[in-house]
Amino acid sequence: MELKTFFDFCSGIGGGRLGLENCGLECVGSSDTSRLANITYDLLFPNKNDKNYGDLKKFDPKVSPKFDLLIAGFPCQSFSVIGRQAGTKDPRGQIIYYLMNILEKAEPLVFILENVKGLISHDGGKTFKEIIVSLSEIGYSVFYKILNSIDYGVPHMRQRVFIVGFRKDLDIGSQDFSWPVPKARVNISDFLFPEDNEMSPDDKRWFYYKYLNNEKNKGKFDINNILNQDNLIVDTRMSDLRLYVNRMPTLRAHRDGIYYVKNKKMYYLTGAEALLFQGFNHEHVSRVKTKVTNRHLLMQAGNAMTANVVEEIGRSILKTLSGGK
């Protein structure tokens, strides 16, 4: 069977959509309830002809276009190791079961689901096992793996669990489907483009006292050594400071305080740059840069799927369905 179309659930700003469109697939619809994310989504994909169906809890496959593949980066707050880990007891955690209901009714050939890697260990592994068993019971052969975005063309350390399912009548076994092979690492300098985002003098003083001269870090870091390392990523958390060479720590929706060094100056990571770390290109950035605030772009990029990873998974799926060709 040929894979041609997909539906973008929990679509956010469209990282999943971009990845699958790069595989040559056509999006026939999306679903997300975030007003601001939907505005950005429409700006990033100005030529789309499909519509947003809103709340997936009210989604009816009978009145939507048919689709061959379902993709969803379903809400992760209730499974993340940095959250309260309420799991399926959290209303957001229940979204997975609405997605299963859609899968059961729409019967697409394939699905791709994405979540934080903490989903696998939540409640001692019981939650994840329940999800995998349930997906199998509604008629899918299920495969899962933790993939890191940094292995697929962006210098971004983002570990996520991906779950891929093939409808059982396709008779796809573990010998038929292969996860994408990691690629050579790329240079972070190609993703950093300082403009008017240099750290202000006041913020420099605040940075020094809060992160370099505090009780925990005093004498541990030398500001001159930091400023002499071009493209160094400087990540601040609470009173902690972490330095990264040629790699970006995981972008998150509610994570501020990431800086980088260029030409002995320190810059704030911008929302536009964050989009590049999630696999969007400069043309996408130009569509939103002056229309969406930097703060919202940072948050939305932090919630997005990495397009590069989705594209590679999509290509692996297409190869599987074509018999390995």
XYZ file of C-alpha atoms in Angstrom:
325
model
C 0.000 0.000 0.000
C 1.262 3.475 -0.855
C 1.639 6.146 1.792
C 0.529 9.564 0.547
C -1.245 11.599 3.232
C -1.000 12.353 6.935
C -2.908 14.136 9.689
C -0.988 16.342 12.126
C -2.444 15.950 15.633
C -1.136 17.962 18.626
C 0.466 19.894 15.809
C 2.100 22.741 17.769
C 4.047 24.816 15.242
C 4.436 21.982 12.757
C 7.780 20.276 13.332
C 6.162 16.937 12.531
C 4.447 18.351 9.489
C 7.681 19.768 8.112
C 9.468 16.449 8.568
C 6.793 14.481 6.725
C 6.387 17.071 3.969
C 10.131 16.738 3.402
C 9.390 13.060 2.716
C 6.927 14.050 -0.014
C 3.761 13.370 2.003
C 0.706 15.643 1.958
C -0.908 17.025 5.110
C -4.718 16.858 4.986
C -5.436 18.408 8.372
C -4.089 19.468 11.752
C -5.369 19.622 15.305
C -4.254 21.877 18.130
C -6.034 24.110 20.639
C -3.211 26.586 21.309
C -4.244 29.883 19.714
C -0.708 31.264 19.602
C 0.835 28.042 18.274
C -1.836 27.921 15.561
C -0.985 31.485 14.493
C 2.695 30.527 14.150
C 1.766 27.292 12.360
C -0.210 29.229 9.744
C 2.655 31.678 9.257
C 5.201 28.890 8.838
C 3.024 27.062 6.285
C 1.339 29.903 4.354
C 0.437 27.825 1.305
C -1.387 25.034 3.101
C -4.885 24.126 1.940
C -5.896 21.963 4.910
C -7.636 23.224 8.035
C -7.176 22.991 11.782
C -9.838 20.769 13.351
C -9.294 22.121 16.868
C -9.779 19.918 19.912
C -8.906 16.308 19.072
C -11.213 15.172 21.892
C -14.061 16.240 19.598
C -12.486 14.952 16.398
C -14.681 12.752 14.207
C -12.828 10.777 11.498
C -16.107 10.418 9.599
C -16.157 14.112 8.706
C -12.439 14.583 8.069
C -10.363 13.709 5.009
C -8.968 10.183 4.999
C -5.313 9.926 5.930
C -2.660 7.217 5.618
C -0.522 8.268 8.585
C -1.276 9.844 11.964
C 1.442 11.844 13.690
C 1.183 13.348 17.171
C 3.596 14.746 19.709
C 1.053 14.273 22.471
C 1.315 16.368 25.671
C 4.349 15.439 27.733
C 4.056 17.603 30.859
C 2.485 14.800 32.873
C 5.231 12.306 31.945
C 8.366 14.468 32.038
C 10.954 13.827 34.747
C 10.946 17.578 35.467
C 7.183 17.675 35.976
C 4.954 16.197 38.659
C 4.668 12.923 36.701
C 0.945 12.587 37.238
C 0.792 10.498 34.061
C -2.580 9.144 33.014
C -4.167 10.714 36.114
C -3.466 14.126 34.552
C -6.104 15.220 31.984
C -3.281 16.026 29.562
C -1.960 12.498 29.975
C -5.284 11.163 28.756
C -4.762 12.596 25.267
C -3.038 9.356 24.257
C -6.313 7.497 24.738
C -8.209 9.923 22.530
C -5.535 9.334 19.890
C -6.049 5.594 20.234
C -9.757 6.100 19.695
C -9.022 8.043 16.493
C -6.629 5.310 15.329
C -9.244 2.654 15.941
C -11.894 4.522 13.956
C -9.787 6.004 11.138
C -7.503 2.958 10.711
C -4.546 4.741 9.081
C -1.786 2.523 7.742
C 0.841 3.951 10.086
C 1.253 6.215 13.092
C 4.139 8.125 14.653
C 3.815 9.193 18.289
C 6.394 11.268 20.173
C 6.932 12.009 23.856
C 9.619 12.678 26.445
C 11.842 9.723 27.294
C 10.490 9.882 30.863
C 7.317 8.251 29.549
C 9.153 4.919 29.410
C 10.043 4.946 33.114
C 6.881 6.603 34.430
C 5.271 4.637 37.268
C 7.961 1.989 37.069
C 7.285 1.425 33.373
C 3.621 0.514 33.893
C 2.232 3.516 31.978
C 4.356 2.867 28.899
C 3.611 -0.854 28.899
C -0.109 -0.075 29.095
C 0.166 2.290 26.119
C 2.126 -0.205 23.980
C -0.266 -3.075 24.804
C -3.303 -0.891 24.059
C -1.881 0.209 20.692
C -1.294 -3.439 19.820
C -4.819 -4.411 20.875
C -6.398 -1.862 18.516
C -4.621 -3.458 15.567
C -1.044 -2.222 15.204
C 2.421 -3.746 15.198
C 4.306 -1.386 17.476
C 7.972 -0.360 17.643
C 9.613 2.238 19.885
C 13.011 3.791 20.458
C 14.612 6.811 22.115
C 16.214 9.012 19.464
C 18.400 12.078 19.991
C 18.001 15.044 17.635
C 21.755 15.661 17.681
C 22.197 12.462 15.651
C 20.062 13.725 12.754
C 21.443 16.962 11.402
C 20.969 19.512 14.194
C 23.377 20.195 17.102
C 20.548 19.847 19.641
C 20.587 17.303 22.469
C 16.926 16.328 22.541
C 16.094 12.778 23.552
C 12.543 11.699 22.772
C 10.805 8.370 22.619
C 9.202 7.688 19.249
C 6.518 5.043 18.838
C 5.813 3.785 15.318
C 2.897 1.512 14.507
C 1.983 -0.352 11.313
C -1.545 -1.674 10.809
C -1.348 -5.402 11.432
C -2.765 -6.389 8.048
C 0.432 -4.933 6.534
C 2.292 -7.790 8.226
C 5.316 -5.701 9.229
C 7.679 -7.418 11.656
C 10.817 -6.345 13.485
C 12.875 -7.683 10.582
C 11.087 -5.322 8.182
C 11.339 -1.984 9.980
C 14.650 -0.305 10.817
C 15.078 2.914 12.769
C 17.090 5.648 11.014
C 20.856 5.417 11.298
C 22.585 8.320 13.122
C 24.375 10.833 10.919
C 27.631 12.737 11.337
C 27.438 15.644 13.798
C 27.049 19.140 12.373
C 28.709 22.428 13.326
C 26.776 24.616 15.766
C 28.220 27.799 14.232
C 25.844 27.301 11.279
C 22.871 27.762 13.634
C 23.904 30.908 15.511
C 23.299 34.307 13.908
C 23.768 37.215 16.348
C 22.104 40.500 15.465
C 20.659 42.750 18.151
C 20.640 40.050 20.842
C 23.889 40.894 22.653
C 23.635 40.753 26.436
C 23.115 44.218 27.936
C 25.658 45.745 30.372
C 23.185 45.399 33.265
C 22.536 41.763 32.433
C 26.285 41.127 32.198
C 26.715 42.405 35.747
C 23.738 40.382 36.925
C 25.093 37.279 35.145
C 28.485 37.672 36.808
C 27.145 37.945 40.347
C 24.370 35.371 40.009
C 26.235 32.647 38.134
C 30.003 33.220 38.344
C 30.432 34.767 41.756
C 27.833 32.914 43.773
C 28.673 30.600 46.677
C 28.556 27.485 44.507
C 30.553 28.739 41.504
C 32.981 31.296 42.922
C 36.431 30.610 41.465
C 35.098 27.796 39.292
C 34.673 29.748 36.049
C 36.786 32.456 34.436
C 34.773 34.932 32.364
C 37.704 35.518 29.999
C 38.034 31.800 29.298
C 34.305 31.670 28.548
C 34.470 34.663 26.187
C 37.464 33.216 24.334
C 35.527 30.097 23.274
C 33.646 30.980 20.104
C 30.220 29.303 19.718
C 30.290 28.079 23.313
C 26.782 27.493 24.691
C 26.241 28.873 28.194
C 23.232 27.367 29.959
C 21.943 28.783 33.242
C 19.637 26.944 35.626
C 18.698 28.347 39.030
C 22.171 29.339 40.289
C 23.915 26.677 38.230
C 25.969 27.200 35.088
C 26.735 24.618 32.404
C 28.934 24.965 29.331
C 28.481 23.028 26.082
C 30.801 22.742 23.108
C 29.161 22.270 19.686
C 25.841 21.187 21.194
C 22.687 22.844 22.447
C 21.003 21.514 25.605
C 17.378 20.473 25.271
C 15.129 23.399 24.389
C 12.008 23.511 26.560
C 8.928 25.707 26.538
C 9.585 27.250 29.941
C 13.352 27.465 29.818
C 15.104 30.824 29.675
C 18.734 31.643 30.225
C 20.559 30.080 27.291
C 23.391 32.214 25.928
C 26.256 31.744 23.507
C 29.619 33.322 22.718
C 30.581 34.912 19.401
C 33.593 37.133 18.824
C 34.217 37.444 22.578
C 30.697 38.710 23.189
C 27.791 36.934 24.864
C 24.389 36.741 23.187
C 20.929 35.565 24.151
C 19.639 32.578 22.199
C 16.749 33.937 20.125
C 13.489 32.294 19.138
C 14.553 32.469 15.501
C 17.730 30.525 16.290
C 15.727 28.036 18.375
C 13.632 27.268 15.281
C 16.804 26.392 13.379
C 17.770 23.961 16.141
C 14.406 22.237 15.592
C 14.955 21.752 11.867
C 13.179 24.782 10.431
C 15.126 26.764 7.837
C 15.843 30.448 7.277
C 12.838 30.851 4.991
C 10.568 29.657 7.804
C 12.293 32.037 10.217
C 11.723 34.984 7.890
C 7.980 34.258 7.883
C 7.610 34.608 11.650
C 10.513 36.697 12.919
C 8.726 40.052 12.828
C 5.224 38.671 13.487
C 5.716 36.455 16.550
C 7.444 37.672 19.696
C 10.854 36.289 20.566
C 9.488 34.930 23.845
C 6.720 32.994 22.143
C 9.043 31.625 19.474
C 11.366 30.332 22.196
C 8.460 28.664 23.985
C 6.979 27.207 20.813
C 10.304 25.882 19.570
C 10.779 24.261 22.967
C 7.507 22.382 22.509
C 8.111 21.350 18.900
C 9.169 18.065 17.387
C 12.525 18.154 15.614
C 11.660 18.067 11.913
C 14.903 16.292 10.978
C 14.139 13.322 13.219
C 10.586 13.001 11.924
C 11.837 13.164 8.339
C 14.288 10.328 8.935
C 11.598 8.205 10.599
C 9.274 8.977 7.692
C 11.881 7.818 5.198
C 12.381 4.601 7.179
C 8.620 3.983 7.120
C 8.425 4.602 3.372
C 11.340 2.246 2.806
C 9.617 -0.428 4.886
C 6.362 -0.125 2.970
C 8.162 -0.311 -0.379
C 9.835 -3.548 0.596
C 13.181 -2.009 1.490
C 13.689 -0.190 -1.802
